[in-house]
Short mmCIF file of C-alpha atoms and ligand atoms in Angstrom, two decimals:
data_model
loop_
_atom_site.label_atom_id
_atom_site.label_comp_id
_atom_site.label_asym_id
_atom_site.label_seq_id
_atom_site.Cartn_x
_atom_site.Cartn_y
_atom_site.Cartn_z
CA MET G 12 93.08 103.11 110.62
CA ARG G 13 95.27 102.03 108.12
CA LYS G 14 96.28 104.30 105.13
CA TYR G 15 97.07 102.05 101.52
CA ALA G 16 98.24 102.82 98.44
CA ILE G 17 97.42 99.82 95.08
CA VAL G 18 100.05 100.97 92.22
CA LEU G 19 98.44 98.46 89.48
CA ALA G 20 101.91 97.13 87.12
CA ALA G 21 100.14 93.30 86.12
CA GLY G 22 99.74 94.50 82.60
CA LYS G 23 101.58 92.98 79.77
CA GLY G 24 101.71 96.20 77.68
CA THR G 25 100.32 94.91 74.49
CA ARG G 26 100.86 98.01 72.50
CA MET G 27 104.16 98.93 73.99
CA LYS G 28 104.90 95.86 70.65
CA THR G 29 107.79 94.32 72.95
CA GLU G 30 109.68 92.14 74.76
CA LEU G 31 109.67 94.63 78.47
CA PRO G 32 106.65 94.65 80.98
CA LYS G 33 105.48 98.25 80.35
CA CYS G 34 105.15 99.37 84.33
CA ALA G 35 109.77 98.62 83.55
CA TYR G 36 110.34 100.92 80.59
CA PRO G 37 112.41 103.59 81.51
CA LEU G 38 112.81 107.35 81.04
CA LEU G 39 116.02 108.85 81.52
CA LYS G 40 117.08 104.99 81.94
CA LYS G 41 114.40 105.10 85.72
CA PRO G 42 112.35 102.37 84.88
CA MET G 43 108.92 103.27 84.89
CA ILE G 44 107.27 102.04 88.28
CA ALA G 45 110.05 103.22 90.15
CA TYR G 46 108.80 107.60 89.20
CA ILE G 47 105.71 106.40 90.94
CA VAL G 48 106.72 104.41 93.53
CA GLU G 49 109.06 107.01 94.58
CA ASN G 50 106.84 109.88 94.79
CA ILE G 51 104.36 108.45 96.47
CA GLN G 52 107.17 106.43 98.99
CA ASN G 53 107.94 110.14 99.20
CA SER G 54 104.01 111.53 99.86
CA GLY G 55 104.24 109.56 103.00
CA GLN G 56 100.54 109.83 103.48
CA PHE G 57 100.81 106.25 103.10
CA ASP G 58 101.28 102.99 106.18
CA GLU G 59 101.72 100.36 102.94
CA ILE G 60 102.19 100.37 99.23
CA ILE G 61 100.43 97.05 97.52
CA VAL G 62 102.32 96.84 94.34
CA VAL G 63 99.86 94.67 92.35
CA VAL G 64 102.81 92.57 89.52
CA GLY G 65 101.69 89.07 87.13
CA HIS G 66 103.02 89.32 83.61
CA LYS G 67 107.33 88.88 83.75
CA ARG G 68 106.87 90.04 88.10
CA GLU G 69 110.63 89.10 88.61
CA ILE G 70 111.56 91.81 86.42
CA ILE G 71 109.25 94.20 88.38
CA GLN G 72 110.24 93.30 92.05
CA ASP G 73 113.75 93.43 90.25
CA ILE G 74 113.82 97.39 90.18
CA LEU G 75 111.63 97.93 93.40
CA GLY G 76 112.91 95.10 95.91
CA ASP G 77 111.42 95.09 99.30
CA LYS G 78 110.35 98.24 99.51
CA VAL G 79 106.67 97.50 98.99
CA THR G 80 103.67 94.81 98.99
CA TYR G 81 103.20 92.77 96.74
CA ALA G 82 99.68 91.07 95.81
CA VAL G 83 100.25 88.27 92.51
CA GLN G 84 97.69 88.49 89.67
CA SER G 85 98.54 85.74 88.17
CA GLU G 86 95.72 85.75 84.62
CA GLN G 87 95.04 89.96 83.71
CA LEU G 88 91.40 90.33 84.55
CA GLY G 89 91.01 93.53 84.63
CA THR G 90 91.96 96.57 86.78
CA GLY G 91 89.13 95.45 88.67
CA HIS G 92 90.72 92.31 89.79
CA ALA G 93 93.37 93.08 90.14
CA VAL G 94 92.69 95.27 92.89
CA MET G 95 90.96 92.51 93.62
CA VAL G 96 93.92 90.21 93.92
CA CYS G 97 95.29 92.82 97.13
CA GLU G 98 92.21 92.18 99.64
CA PRO G 99 94.63 89.95 101.52
CA HIS G 100 96.94 92.11 101.76
CA VAL G 101 94.94 94.92 103.47
CA THR G 102 94.83 93.78 107.04
CA ASP G 103 92.15 97.01 107.89
CA LEU G 104 89.42 98.48 106.15
CA ASP G 105 89.03 101.31 108.60
CA GLY G 106 90.91 103.86 106.32
CA PHE G 107 91.19 105.17 103.24
CA THR G 108 92.91 103.01 99.37
CA MET G 109 94.56 105.53 97.03
CA ILE G 110 94.78 103.13 93.94
CA LEU G 111 96.82 104.77 90.43
CA PRO G 112 97.77 102.78 87.41
CA GLY G 113 101.63 102.22 86.87
CA ASP G 114 101.71 103.28 84.07
CA MET G 115 102.10 107.78 85.03
CA PRO G 116 105.36 108.24 85.06
CA LEU G 117 104.65 112.35 85.42
CA VAL G 118 102.05 111.48 88.83
CA ASP G 119 103.85 113.98 91.19
CA THR G 120 103.58 113.77 95.19
CA SER G 121 101.69 117.37 94.53
CA VAL G 122 98.91 115.28 92.59
CA ILE G 123 98.58 113.00 95.77
CA GLU G 124 98.05 115.44 98.18
CA LYS G 125 95.84 117.30 96.85
CA THR G 126 93.84 114.33 96.20
CA ILE G 127 94.10 113.51 99.08
CA ILE G 128 93.34 116.31 101.12
CA GLU G 129 90.00 116.76 98.29
CA HIS G 130 88.84 113.40 99.79
CA GLN G 131 89.14 114.05 103.17
CA ASP G 132 87.76 117.54 103.48
CA ARG G 133 84.22 116.53 101.14
CA ARG G 134 83.85 114.12 103.10
CA HIS G 135 83.88 111.88 100.20
CA ASP G 136 83.60 107.59 100.08
CA LEU G 137 85.07 107.32 96.71
CA THR G 138 87.20 110.80 94.96
CA ILE G 139 88.33 110.17 91.11
CA VAL G 140 90.83 112.25 90.25
CA THR G 141 89.57 113.23 86.43
CA THR G 142 91.07 116.25 83.64
CA LYS G 143 90.36 117.34 80.40
CA VAL G 144 92.82 116.33 77.09
CA GLU G 145 92.20 117.10 73.43
CA GLU G 146 92.73 113.95 72.02
CA PRO G 147 90.61 111.31 74.57
CA GLU G 148 91.01 108.23 72.69
CA GLY G 149 91.77 105.02 74.54
CA TYR G 150 91.52 107.27 77.92
CA GLY G 151 87.71 105.62 80.24
CA ARG G 152 84.90 109.10 79.91
CA ILE G 153 83.62 110.80 82.34
CA ILE G 154 79.49 110.69 82.10
CA ARG G 155 78.08 113.21 84.15
CA ASN G 156 74.19 113.85 84.65
CA GLU G 157 72.01 117.16 84.06
CA SER G 158 73.08 118.59 87.03
CA GLY G 159 76.76 117.87 86.69
CA TYR G 160 76.81 115.35 89.42
CA LEU G 161 79.25 112.22 88.56
CA ASP G 162 76.98 109.03 86.82
CA SER G 163 79.47 106.55 85.12
CA ILE G 164 83.07 106.29 83.66
CA ILE G 165 82.91 104.87 80.35
CA GLU G 166 85.35 103.09 78.15
CA HIS G 167 86.57 104.30 74.78
CA HIS G 168 85.50 101.18 72.89
CA GLU G 169 82.54 100.78 75.06
CA ALA G 170 81.38 104.21 74.60
CA SER G 171 78.75 105.93 71.97
CA MET G 172 80.21 108.40 69.51
CA SER G 173 78.34 110.94 71.01
CA GLN G 174 80.37 110.37 73.99
CA ARG G 175 84.07 110.12 72.77
CA THR G 176 83.22 113.59 72.37
CA ILE G 177 83.14 114.07 75.67
CA SER G 178 86.45 115.04 77.33
CA GLU G 179 87.34 114.84 80.08
CA ILE G 180 89.09 111.56 81.11
CA ASN G 181 88.88 109.10 84.21
CA THR G 182 93.05 109.64 84.44
CA GLY G 183 92.84 106.54 86.43
CA ILE G 184 93.76 107.58 89.32
CA TYR G 185 91.26 106.73 92.57
CA VAL G 186 91.33 107.51 96.83
CA VAL G 187 88.09 104.65 98.31
CA ASN G 188 87.46 104.02 101.51
CA THR G 189 89.10 100.70 101.84
CA LYS G 190 86.12 99.52 103.81
CA LEU G 191 84.10 99.99 100.15
CA LEU G 192 86.17 99.69 97.67
CA PHE G 193 86.19 95.39 98.98
CA SER G 194 82.33 95.61 99.24
CA THR G 195 81.84 96.95 95.61
CA LEU G 196 84.77 94.84 93.32
CA ASN G 197 82.65 92.12 94.84
CA LYS G 198 79.44 93.22 92.39
CA ILE G 199 80.76 94.33 89.60
CA ASP G 200 81.39 91.64 86.98
CA ASN G 201 83.19 91.10 83.35
CA HIS G 202 80.32 91.29 80.76
CA ASN G 203 81.99 93.88 78.75
CA LEU G 204 83.04 93.48 75.35
CA LYS G 205 87.22 92.63 77.01
CA ASN G 206 85.55 90.64 79.17
CA GLU G 207 87.12 91.85 82.09
CA TYR G 208 86.67 93.17 85.30
CA TYR G 209 86.80 96.97 85.06
CA LEU G 210 87.88 99.12 88.17
CA THR G 211 85.56 101.64 86.33
CA ASP G 212 82.02 99.80 87.31
CA ILE G 213 82.18 100.49 91.07
CA VAL G 214 81.22 103.88 90.25
CA GLY G 215 78.24 103.21 89.17
CA ILE G 216 77.54 100.90 91.54
CA MET G 217 78.52 102.92 94.46
CA GLN G 218 76.63 105.81 92.44
CA GLN G 219 72.84 103.41 93.19
CA SER G 220 74.13 102.43 96.97
CA LYS G 221 73.98 106.97 97.28
CA GLU G 222 77.93 106.92 97.88
CA VAL G 223 79.45 109.79 97.70
CA ILE G 224 81.32 109.88 94.63
CA GLY G 225 83.61 112.74 93.81
CA THR G 226 86.30 114.66 91.49
CA TYR G 227 88.83 115.79 91.71
CA PHE G 228 89.87 118.22 87.72
CA LEU G 229 93.05 117.96 87.49
CA ARG G 230 94.48 120.93 86.05
CA GLU G 231 98.26 119.68 84.64
CA ALA G 232 96.44 117.09 82.20
CA TYR G 233 100.32 116.33 81.80
CA LYS G 234 101.24 114.51 84.90
CA SER G 235 98.26 111.72 84.22
CA MET G 236 99.04 111.09 80.84
CA GLY G 237 99.31 107.27 80.49
CA VAL G 238 101.94 105.73 78.71
CA ASN G 239 100.77 103.24 76.55
CA ASP G 240 103.38 102.88 74.32
CA LEU G 241 106.48 103.81 72.52
CA TYR G 242 105.63 107.09 70.97
CA ALA G 243 104.21 107.99 74.25
CA LEU G 244 107.04 107.17 76.41
CA SER G 245 108.90 109.25 74.40
CA ILE G 246 106.38 112.11 74.91
CA ALA G 247 106.61 111.65 78.78
CA GLU G 248 110.24 111.46 78.56
CA ALA G 249 110.13 114.58 76.89
CA LYS G 250 107.98 116.52 79.06
CA LEU G 251 110.36 115.06 82.29
CA ARG G 252 113.97 115.82 80.05
CA LEU G 253 112.73 119.61 80.11
CA ASP G 254 111.45 119.58 83.20
CA ILE G 255 114.20 118.79 85.63
CA ASN G 256 116.89 120.79 83.01
CA LYS G 257 114.84 124.33 83.45
CA GLN G 258 115.26 122.44 87.30
CA MET G 259 118.63 122.64 87.60
CA MET G 260 118.91 125.55 84.90
CA LEU G 261 117.18 127.62 87.57
CA LYS G 262 119.39 127.16 90.20
CA GLY G 263 122.76 127.51 88.40
CA VAL G 264 123.50 125.19 86.55
CA ALA G 265 124.78 126.48 82.81
CA MET G 266 123.57 123.59 79.63
CA ILE G 267 124.48 123.99 75.94
CA ASN G 268 121.63 122.67 73.97
CA PRO G 269 120.13 121.29 76.53
CA GLU G 270 117.42 119.61 74.39
CA THR G 271 120.17 117.10 73.94
CA ILE G 272 121.15 116.04 77.74
CA THR G 273 119.13 113.94 80.29
CA ILE G 274 119.38 114.31 83.38
CA GLY G 275 117.58 111.20 85.25
CA GLN G 276 115.96 112.50 88.55
CA ASN G 277 118.08 111.06 91.22
CA VAL G 278 120.53 113.17 89.83
CA VAL G 279 122.43 116.40 92.15
CA ILE G 280 124.41 118.62 90.06
CA GLU G 281 125.41 121.78 92.87
CA GLU G 282 125.78 125.16 91.31
CA ASN G 283 128.47 126.56 88.12
CA VAL G 284 128.04 123.66 86.97
CA ILE G 285 128.05 123.57 82.81
CA ILE G 286 127.39 120.69 81.50
CA HIS G 287 127.94 120.31 77.47
CA PRO G 288 125.48 118.96 74.30
CA ASN G 289 124.92 115.92 74.00
CA THR G 290 125.63 114.39 77.71
CA TYR G 291 123.41 111.74 79.83
CA ILE G 292 123.83 112.13 84.04
CA THR G 293 121.40 109.22 85.37
CA GLY G 294 120.86 107.31 88.27
CA ASN G 295 122.46 108.36 91.63
CA SER G 296 124.74 110.60 90.40
CA VAL G 297 126.61 113.89 92.13
CA ILE G 298 128.48 116.23 90.53
CA ARG G 299 130.47 119.06 93.11
CA LYS G 300 130.36 122.74 91.68
CA GLY G 301 132.32 124.13 88.77
CA ALA G 302 132.68 120.99 87.05
CA SER G 303 132.66 121.10 83.01
CA ILE G 304 131.24 117.87 81.75
CA GLY G 305 130.74 117.26 78.05
CA PRO G 306 130.13 116.94 75.20
CA ASN G 307 128.83 113.64 74.33
CA THR G 308 129.25 111.70 78.26
CA GLU G 309 128.27 109.45 80.20
CA ILE G 310 127.83 109.04 83.35
CA HIS G 311 125.60 106.93 85.97
CA ASP G 312 125.98 106.27 89.14
CA SER G 313 129.01 108.30 89.43
CA ILE G 314 130.80 110.79 92.00
CA ILE G 315 132.18 113.57 89.86
CA GLY G 316 134.24 116.65 92.29
CA GLU G 317 134.70 119.71 92.74
CA LYS G 318 136.29 121.02 88.73
CA VAL G 319 136.31 118.11 87.06
CA VAL G 320 136.24 118.09 83.69
CA CYS G 321 135.28 115.01 81.78
CA ARG G 322 134.95 115.03 78.12
CA HIS G 323 133.78 112.75 75.92
CA SER G 324 134.47 109.62 77.97
CA LEU G 325 132.30 107.09 79.81
CA VAL G 326 131.79 107.68 83.68
CA TYR G 327 129.61 104.14 85.51
CA ASN G 328 129.48 103.31 88.72
CA SER G 329 132.63 106.14 89.55
CA ILE G 330 134.38 108.44 92.00
CA VAL G 331 136.30 111.43 90.35
CA ASP G 332 138.30 113.19 92.86
CA GLU G 333 138.50 117.01 92.82
CA SER G 334 140.13 118.80 89.75
CA THR G 335 140.81 115.66 87.89
CA THR G 336 140.39 115.40 84.17
CA VAL G 337 139.18 112.73 82.33
CA GLY G 338 138.40 112.50 78.46
CA PRO G 339 137.91 112.78 75.31
CA PHE G 340 137.73 108.60 75.66
CA ALA G 341 137.93 107.71 78.50
CA HIS G 342 135.81 105.33 80.28
CA LEU G 343 135.84 104.77 83.91
CA ARG G 344 134.00 101.55 85.06
CA ASP G 345 133.25 99.20 88.18
CA GLY G 346 134.52 100.97 90.98
CA ALA G 347 137.34 103.34 89.59
CA HIS G 348 137.61 105.63 91.67
CA ILE G 349 140.63 108.51 90.73
CA GLY G 350 142.56 110.32 92.85
CA PRO G 351 142.26 114.65 92.63
CA HIS G 352 144.27 115.97 90.26
CA ASN G 353 144.89 113.63 88.19
CA ARG G 354 144.41 112.79 84.75
CA ILE G 355 142.66 110.67 82.42
CA GLY G 356 143.92 110.57 79.73
CA ASN G 357 142.64 109.71 75.75
CA PHE G 358 141.68 105.41 75.36
CA VAL G 359 142.56 105.18 79.20
CA GLU G 360 140.47 103.31 80.59
CA VAL G 361 140.46 102.67 84.85
CA LYS G 362 138.07 99.35 85.79
CA LYS G 363 137.91 98.52 89.56
CA SER G 364 141.03 100.30 90.35
CA SER G 365 142.16 103.69 92.26
CA THR G 366 144.52 106.31 92.65
CA GLN G 367 146.21 108.95 94.70
CA GLU G 368 146.55 112.75 93.50
CA ASN G 369 148.19 113.88 90.88
CA THR G 370 148.40 110.19 89.42
CA LYS G 371 148.35 111.10 84.66
CA ALA G 372 147.69 107.69 82.31
CA SER G 373 147.48 110.22 79.32
CA HIS G 374 146.53 108.88 76.36
CA LEU G 375 146.14 103.78 75.16
CA ALA G 376 146.44 102.86 78.66
CA TYR G 377 144.70 99.62 80.41
CA ILE G 378 144.22 100.12 84.46
CA GLY G 379 142.35 97.34 86.15
CA ASP G 380 141.67 95.69 89.36
CA ALA G 381 144.67 98.23 90.54
CA THR G 382 145.74 100.22 93.59
CA VAL G 383 147.93 102.93 92.51
CA GLY G 384 150.06 105.56 94.45
CA LYS G 385 150.04 109.04 94.05
CA ASN G 386 152.67 111.11 91.23
CA VAL G 387 152.64 107.98 89.00
CA ASN G 388 153.11 108.06 85.19
CA PHE G 389 151.49 105.87 83.08
CA GLY G 390 153.14 105.96 79.81
CA CYS G 391 151.32 105.85 76.44
CA GLY G 392 150.02 102.10 76.11
CA SER G 393 150.64 100.67 79.45
CA ILE G 394 148.75 98.16 80.59
CA THR G 395 147.91 96.10 83.55
CA VAL G 396 148.62 92.30 82.30
CA ASN G 397 145.43 91.20 85.05
CA TYR G 398 143.62 88.23 83.27
CA ASP G 399 144.40 84.79 82.40
CA GLY G 400 141.57 84.03 81.00
CA LYS G 401 140.17 81.95 83.95
CA ASN G 402 140.65 84.52 87.62
CA LYS G 403 141.26 88.03 87.91
CA TYR G 404 144.55 89.38 90.14
CA GLN G 405 145.68 92.30 91.92
CA THR G 406 148.58 95.40 90.54
CA THR G 407 149.83 97.04 93.43
CA ILE G 408 152.06 100.39 92.60
CA GLY G 409 153.35 102.32 95.06
CA ASP G 410 154.31 106.52 94.88
CA ASP G 411 156.18 108.19 92.19
CA VAL G 412 156.61 105.23 90.08
CA PHE G 413 157.61 105.60 86.21
CA ILE G 414 155.68 103.47 84.18
CA GLY G 415 157.17 104.10 80.69
CA CYS G 416 155.57 102.95 76.89
CA ASN G 417 154.15 99.47 76.04
CA VAL G 418 154.85 97.57 79.68
CA ASN G 419 152.98 95.29 80.23
CA LEU G 420 152.80 94.44 84.74
CA ILE G 421 151.02 90.85 84.55
CA ALA G 422 149.59 90.64 87.75
CA PRO G 423 149.98 89.65 90.75
CA ILE G 424 152.89 92.53 90.93
CA HIS G 425 153.65 95.11 93.18
CA VAL G 426 155.57 98.03 91.77
CA ASP G 427 157.25 99.61 94.60
CA ASP G 428 157.66 103.44 96.31
CA ASN G 429 160.82 105.78 93.48
CA SER G 430 160.86 102.71 90.44
CA LEU G 431 161.21 103.19 86.94
CA ILE G 432 160.20 101.05 84.42
CA ALA G 433 161.95 101.11 81.11
CA ALA G 434 159.43 101.10 78.00
CA GLY G 435 158.46 98.09 76.90
CA SER G 436 159.41 95.87 79.14
CA THR G 437 157.10 93.19 80.09
CA LEU G 438 157.34 92.25 84.08
CA ASN G 439 155.87 89.56 86.44
CA LYS G 440 158.29 89.96 89.15
CA ASN G 441 157.56 92.51 91.65
CA VAL G 442 159.71 95.60 92.04
CA PRO G 443 161.59 96.82 94.91
CA LYS G 444 162.07 100.39 95.99
CA GLY G 445 163.88 102.66 94.09
CA SER G 446 164.66 100.89 91.65
CA LEU G 447 165.12 100.48 87.18
CA ALA G 448 162.82 97.57 85.87
CA ILE G 449 164.00 96.77 82.73
CA ALA G 450 162.87 93.50 81.05
CA ARG G 451 163.10 92.95 77.22
CA ALA G 452 165.52 92.13 74.65
CA TYR G 453 168.27 93.76 73.75
CA GLN G 454 169.53 95.91 70.39
CA VAL G 455 171.35 94.89 68.66
CA ASN G 456 171.65 96.97 65.36
CA LYS G 457 173.58 94.74 61.63
CA GLU G 458 175.92 97.08 60.45
CA ASN G 459 175.88 96.92 56.30
CA TYR G 460 172.86 94.15 56.49
CA ILE G 461 170.98 96.12 53.16
CA LYS G 462 174.61 96.80 51.42
CA ASP G 463 174.97 92.94 51.80
CA LYS G 464 172.10 91.56 51.76
CA LYS G 465 171.73 93.28 48.40
CA ASP G 466 175.35 92.79 47.06
CA GLN G 467 174.17 88.37 47.82
CA GLU G 468 170.58 88.66 45.83
CA GLU G 469 172.99 91.33 42.50
CA ILE G 470 175.47 87.42 43.15
CA ASN G 471 172.61 85.13 42.51
CA GLU G 472 170.68 86.35 39.81
CA ASN G 473 174.14 86.43 37.90
C1 UD1 T 514 92.35 102.47 82.21
C2 UD1 T 514 91.35 102.88 82.77
C3 UD1 T 514 90.71 103.78 82.15
C4 UD1 T 514 91.27 104.88 82.51
C5 UD1 T 514 92.87 105.76 81.54
C6 UD1 T 514 93.76 106.04 82.56
C7 UD1 T 514 90.28 101.02 82.74
C8 UD1 T 514 88.87 99.47 83.11
N1 UD1 T 514 90.37 101.16 83.04
O1 UD1 T 514 92.28 102.47 81.00
O2 UD1 T 514 89.32 104.47 82.33
O3 UD1 T 514 91.60 106.31 81.38
O4 UD1 T 514 93.30 104.20 82.84
O5 UD1 T 514 94.91 105.85 82.02
O6 UD1 T 514 90.13 100.89 84.61
N2 UD1 T 514 96.74 96.02 84.65
C9 UD1 T 514 96.36 95.59 85.64
N3 UD1 T 514 96.19 94.37 85.70
C10 UD1 T 514 94.94 93.61 84.03
C11 UD1 T 514 95.38 95.23 83.58
C12 UD1 T 514 95.89 95.61 83.47
O7 UD1 T 514 97.32 95.20 86.84
O8 UD1 T 514 94.86 92.99 84.59
C13 UD1 T 514 97.29 97.44 85.16
C14 UD1 T 514 97.91 97.90 84.35
O9 UD1 T 514 99.57 97.03 84.09
C15 UD1 T 514 98.34 99.50 83.94
C16 UD1 T 514 96.92 99.64 84.69
O10 UD1 T 514 96.44 98.76 85.04
O11 UD1 T 514 99.50 99.90 84.88
C17 UD1 T 514 95.84 100.98 83.29
O12 UD1 T 514 95.75 99.23 83.07
P1 UD1 T 514 96.07 100.05 81.03
O13 UD1 T 514 95.53 98.72 80.41
O14 UD1 T 514 96.89 100.38 80.90
O15 UD1 T 514 94.26 100.77 81.66
P2 UD1 T 514 93.77 101.91 79.83
O16 UD1 T 514 93.23 100.99 78.94
O17 UD1 T 514 95.04 102.69 80.32
CA1 CA T 515 97.09 103.47 80.90
#
């Protein structure tokens, strides 16, 4: 017996009115489709996940990689048709299949688990998850008979005025016995207003053949919210943001103005961290104990060590070790690894470079493609010249090096331990251990220059 999850993500998302396929839209900087697929995986209930892709499928496949099986629906002929194209991938018809739309980022593992329990305990052939919403516009309505049993699902635009007043809706989540699913799908047609194969039509057909159909009522209606347009996206994102921030605060993370703080779903933040307003921490970031982050800071896919202070800065795909201060207005990117007790100050950019402990670049510096030792001081305006317009070159700097202001280190170059580089130097040769390097024109003072010039001008005038 094999248990399948099918996720529908082939649709264009016409109502988004934009280029990106709907299920690729991000919430808290993570694509919508990644939420549902991760939750399906985390539920541990399935042997195989099949994602139906179609419109701009490369984008969806790029996001999910090889974690799932893909079924291609080249023409989007409706949700029923989308499930039909999975048939060749379904090799074992004995178990059940759960079907979920790719546009429901708030469905969590508990919804998935509870629906399956309901399906199995009550020995249903088909279980439909329903809920009640105040504004049912756009959703399929649940039509029940006099005894209260499910009769059919009718799509909003096919529904009569009186049916539209029904507030119980189809969430679009189903569990169904696999064999029955595919045999029933063969019987649906597209004779409706949209000329689409509606998955919801399997309900009426199974009803007629007296299969056991049940509903599972979801109390937390918001979890089944389908994101069809950019407004709904913002509502879903706000909901997720509040939930995540609340969990963080209850675990000992302090937040100033939490409405302005965005923490991604996969971020780990340890206790005693304080987060200031207008801060984004997203991707697979980790913030260790006692750090202070923000205001106005973006951290993505990065690890921030204990007691780090990071203000008004951007940190992408980088590591910052303990007790270092970053910012204001610093930019760390592309695998920068800043050692402990460093100071990366105002308008300093560090790219693909590492530093050891106690190194400082307090203002206006660029450190790119460099390996830097401990106790190094970068003076104001000092830079690594790593690019000749075609290729990038490496700079290596030893320990205890003092780099004066406005120094250009033309890479490839090595500056050995315990050396001193005079301010304003442009170096294109290695600096040996313990030396002073000076590479600038000598100063010439022309005495009385101003007075002499003035005198000459007066003579010329007369
Ligand atoms: C669907 C349901 C509706 C339910 C609602 C819940 C049908 C006919 N209607 O309507 O009863 O209340 O979800 O949110 O099923 N998709 C494909 N291929 C297609 C068409 C759609 O993969 O040919 C995918 C979409 O990418 C989307 C999902 O299926 O992720 C749902 O499609 P959507 O157009 O959003 O359906 P709704 O109109 O919301
Ligand atoms: Ca939808």
